[in-house]
mmCIF file of C-alpha atoms and ligand atoms in Angstrom:
data_model
loop_
_atom_site.group_PDB
_atom_site.id
_atom_site.type_symbol
_atom_site.label_atom_id
_atom_site.label_comp_id
_atom_site.label_asym_id
_atom_site.label_seq_id
_atom_site.Cartn_x
_atom_site.Cartn_y
_atom_site.Cartn_z
ATOM 1 C CA UNK A 27 -78.138 -33.723 -102.965
ATOM 2 C CA UNK A 28 -76.781 -34.958 -107.384
ATOM 3 C CA UNK A 29 -73.111 -34.431 -107.968
ATOM 4 C CA UNK A 30 -71.217 -35.135 -105.424
ATOM 5 C CA UNK A 31 -67.048 -34.817 -106.206
ATOM 6 C CA UNK A 32 -64.441 -35.681 -103.896
ATOM 7 C CA UNK A 33 -61.661 -33.794 -103.671
ATOM 8 C CA UNK A 34 -58.432 -33.866 -101.025
ATOM 9 C CA UNK A 35 -56.800 -30.699 -99.736
ATOM 10 C CA UNK A 36 -53.840 -30.376 -97.789
ATOM 11 C CA UNK A 37 -54.210 -28.041 -94.644
ATOM 12 C CA UNK A 38 -51.602 -27.737 -91.487
ATOM 13 C CA UNK A 39 -52.794 -30.344 -88.289
ATOM 14 C CA UNK A 40 -53.458 -27.397 -85.221
ATOM 15 C CA UNK A 41 -55.485 -25.618 -88.560
ATOM 16 C CA UNK A 42 -57.273 -28.881 -88.544
ATOM 17 C CA UNK A 43 -57.712 -29.435 -85.217
ATOM 18 C CA UNK A 44 -59.263 -25.605 -84.395
ATOM 19 C CA UNK A 45 -61.098 -26.214 -87.485
ATOM 20 C CA UNK A 46 -62.947 -29.285 -85.816
ATOM 21 C CA UNK A 47 -63.440 -28.147 -82.998
ATOM 22 C CA UNK A 48 -65.623 -24.989 -84.579
ATOM 23 C CA UNK A 49 -67.354 -27.462 -86.337
ATOM 24 C CA UNK A 50 -68.127 -29.206 -83.235
ATOM 25 C CA UNK A 51 -68.608 -25.995 -81.083
ATOM 26 C CA UNK A 52 -71.314 -25.381 -84.531
ATOM 27 C CA UNK A 53 -72.520 -28.864 -84.058
ATOM 28 C CA UNK A 54 -71.689 -30.491 -88.009
ATOM 29 C CA UNK A 55 -71.851 -34.058 -87.697
ATOM 30 C CA UNK A 56 -69.283 -34.227 -89.939
ATOM 31 C CA UNK A 57 -66.519 -32.353 -92.383
ATOM 32 C CA UNK A 58 -68.103 -32.399 -95.538
ATOM 33 C CA UNK A 59 -71.078 -30.348 -94.943
ATOM 34 C CA UNK A 60 -68.947 -27.267 -92.169
ATOM 35 C CA UNK A 61 -67.086 -27.007 -96.150
ATOM 36 C CA UNK A 62 -70.026 -26.801 -98.051
ATOM 37 C CA UNK A 63 -71.229 -24.238 -95.972
ATOM 38 C CA UNK A 64 -68.194 -21.784 -96.039
ATOM 39 C CA UNK A 65 -67.715 -22.369 -99.914
ATOM 40 C CA UNK A 66 -71.849 -21.092 -100.527
ATOM 41 C CA UNK A 67 -70.627 -18.412 -97.844
ATOM 42 C CA UNK A 68 -68.559 -17.331 -99.930
ATOM 43 C CA UNK A 69 -70.563 -17.523 -103.243
ATOM 44 C CA UNK A 70 -73.765 -15.631 -101.201
ATOM 45 C CA UNK A 71 -70.468 -13.044 -99.970
ATOM 46 C CA UNK A 72 -69.291 -12.931 -103.603
ATOM 47 C CA UNK A 73 -72.403 -11.792 -105.336
ATOM 48 C CA UNK A 74 -73.584 -9.443 -102.499
ATOM 49 C CA UNK A 75 -70.109 -7.765 -103.335
ATOM 50 C CA UNK A 76 -70.980 -7.891 -107.426
ATOM 51 C CA UNK A 77 -74.231 -6.257 -106.837
ATOM 52 C CA UNK A 78 -75.852 -9.772 -108.010
ATOM 53 C CA UNK A 79 -79.214 -10.892 -107.885
ATOM 54 C CA UNK A 80 -79.133 -11.252 -103.641
ATOM 55 C CA UNK A 81 -82.459 -11.051 -100.626
ATOM 56 C CA UNK A 82 -81.315 -8.385 -97.621
ATOM 57 C CA UNK A 83 -82.560 -8.127 -95.065
ATOM 58 C CA UNK A 84 -81.875 -4.762 -93.327
ATOM 59 C CA UNK A 85 -82.552 -3.411 -89.170
ATOM 60 C CA UNK A 86 -82.780 0.023 -87.381
ATOM 61 C CA UNK A 87 -82.790 0.729 -84.650
ATOM 62 C CA UNK A 88 -84.529 4.773 -84.241
ATOM 63 C CA UNK A 89 -85.669 7.069 -81.584
ATOM 64 C CA UNK A 90 -88.943 7.587 -82.762
ATOM 65 C CA UNK A 91 -89.812 11.246 -81.325
ATOM 66 C CA UNK A 92 -86.694 12.453 -84.459
ATOM 67 C CA UNK A 93 -89.229 14.929 -85.112
ATOM 68 C CA UNK A 94 -90.529 13.670 -89.509
ATOM 69 C CA UNK A 95 -87.824 10.832 -88.709
ATOM 70 C CA UNK A 96 -90.838 8.318 -89.004
ATOM 71 C CA UNK A 97 -92.174 9.722 -92.203
ATOM 72 C CA UNK A 98 -88.409 9.293 -93.632
ATOM 73 C CA UNK A 99 -88.091 5.586 -93.615
ATOM 74 C CA UNK A 100 -92.380 4.712 -94.521
ATOM 75 C CA UNK A 101 -91.253 7.595 -97.930
ATOM 76 C CA UNK A 102 -87.907 5.589 -98.104
ATOM 77 C CA UNK A 103 -89.247 2.677 -97.989
ATOM 78 C CA UNK A 104 -91.793 3.443 -100.529
ATOM 79 C CA UNK A 105 -89.052 4.795 -103.109
ATOM 80 C CA UNK A 106 -87.872 1.144 -103.069
ATOM 81 C CA UNK A 107 -91.346 -0.467 -102.980
ATOM 82 C CA UNK A 108 -90.269 -3.219 -105.494
ATOM 83 C CA UNK A 109 -87.846 -4.006 -104.056
ATOM 84 C CA UNK A 110 -89.405 -4.792 -100.241
ATOM 85 C CA UNK A 111 -91.042 -7.404 -99.308
ATOM 86 C CA UNK A 112 -91.799 -6.579 -95.914
ATOM 87 C CA UNK A 113 -91.279 -4.781 -92.834
ATOM 88 C CA UNK A 114 -91.278 -5.920 -89.152
ATOM 89 C CA UNK A 115 -92.106 -3.147 -86.191
ATOM 90 C CA UNK A 116 -91.615 -4.017 -82.975
ATOM 91 C CA UNK A 117 -91.775 -0.978 -80.598
ATOM 92 C CA UNK A 118 -88.186 -2.144 -77.934
ATOM 93 C CA UNK A 119 -89.472 0.812 -75.462
ATOM 94 C CA UNK A 120 -90.422 3.987 -74.555
ATOM 95 C CA UNK A 121 -89.033 5.710 -76.928
ATOM 96 C CA UNK A 122 -87.027 3.535 -79.255
ATOM 97 C CA UNK A 123 -88.761 1.059 -82.884
ATOM 98 C CA UNK A 124 -86.977 -0.700 -84.162
ATOM 99 C CA UNK A 125 -87.479 -1.869 -87.881
ATOM 100 C CA UNK A 126 -85.991 -5.053 -89.850
ATOM 101 C CA UNK A 127 -87.427 -4.966 -93.446
ATOM 102 C CA UNK A 128 -86.548 -7.234 -96.276
ATOM 103 C CA UNK A 129 -85.450 -6.905 -100.001
ATOM 104 C CA UNK A 130 -84.899 -9.019 -102.842
ATOM 105 C CA UNK A 131 -83.306 -7.224 -106.260
ATOM 106 C CA UNK A 132 -80.060 -5.924 -106.866
ATOM 107 C CA UNK A 133 -76.956 -6.121 -104.648
ATOM 108 C CA UNK A 134 -76.805 -2.879 -105.932
ATOM 109 C CA UNK A 135 -79.521 -1.313 -104.578
ATOM 110 C CA UNK A 136 -80.982 -2.847 -101.340
ATOM 111 C CA UNK A 137 -76.862 -1.716 -100.694
ATOM 112 C CA UNK A 138 -77.582 1.868 -101.574
ATOM 113 C CA UNK A 139 -81.444 1.383 -99.469
ATOM 114 C CA UNK A 140 -79.913 0.061 -96.541
ATOM 115 C CA UNK A 141 -77.693 2.991 -97.014
ATOM 116 C CA UNK A 142 -80.311 5.246 -96.887
ATOM 117 C CA UNK A 143 -82.495 3.267 -94.105
ATOM 118 C CA UNK A 144 -79.413 3.644 -92.088
ATOM 119 C CA UNK A 145 -78.259 6.716 -92.884
ATOM 120 C CA UNK A 146 -81.194 8.760 -91.933
ATOM 121 C CA UNK A 147 -80.533 11.421 -89.131
ATOM 122 C CA UNK A 148 -82.093 10.180 -85.792
ATOM 123 C CA UNK A 149 -81.293 6.005 -86.833
ATOM 124 C CA UNK A 150 -79.231 4.933 -83.418
ATOM 125 C CA UNK A 151 -77.845 1.706 -85.345
ATOM 126 C CA UNK A 152 -77.788 -0.734 -88.707
ATOM 127 C CA UNK A 153 -76.824 -3.494 -89.618
ATOM 128 C CA UNK A 154 -78.034 -5.010 -93.555
ATOM 129 C CA UNK A 155 -77.141 -8.289 -94.206
ATOM 130 C CA UNK A 156 -77.097 -9.918 -97.727
ATOM 131 C CA UNK A 157 -78.243 -13.393 -99.246
ATOM 132 C CA UNK A 158 -77.834 -15.292 -101.723
ATOM 133 C CA UNK A 159 -80.959 -17.034 -103.286
ATOM 134 C CA UNK A 160 -79.443 -18.987 -104.768
ATOM 135 C CA UNK A 161 -79.952 -23.061 -105.032
ATOM 136 C CA UNK A 162 -77.896 -24.960 -102.466
ATOM 137 C CA UNK A 163 -75.291 -25.265 -104.941
ATOM 138 C CA UNK A 164 -75.749 -23.847 -107.834
ATOM 139 C CA UNK A 165 -73.206 -20.846 -108.807
ATOM 140 C CA UNK A 166 -73.053 -17.608 -107.785
ATOM 141 C CA UNK A 167 -71.868 -16.377 -111.320
ATOM 142 C CA UNK A 168 -74.491 -15.706 -113.597
ATOM 143 C CA UNK A 169 -76.951 -14.604 -112.249
ATOM 144 C CA UNK A 170 -79.699 -11.988 -113.217
ATOM 145 C CA UNK A 171 -81.805 -9.999 -111.768
ATOM 146 C CA UNK A 172 -85.334 -11.613 -113.362
HETATM 147 NI NI1 NI B 24 -92.771 2.177 -82.623
#
């Protein structure tokens, strides 16, 4: 890690105690690393909110007996073939399937892809998580879709 900058912050003691308890439970060895991770997470969230270049995991659970749903989900992914990196399919039980789709690109595009998959008729539940592909410590702003 290069170019470290030290700074001081003022915070209520009760808040700091709560934070220390929290980071201890999470396994952090010191506040600095916990704060760095919080900052990175916030910058990644900001990049996602702004529609910048990110990676995303889209998870869906559906009943594969629903008519034409499996074909529809495959069709949607093929329409975004330049964005979908990989997909994993798990047969959860007799009726239900879990699919996790990994995609990269502008968050605006990935959000639309996630909305279409999660919103497809017969999908029981779904979730999308956007992650920054920025290097550790890099700024979230000014990223471009390569
Ligand atoms: Ni299945």
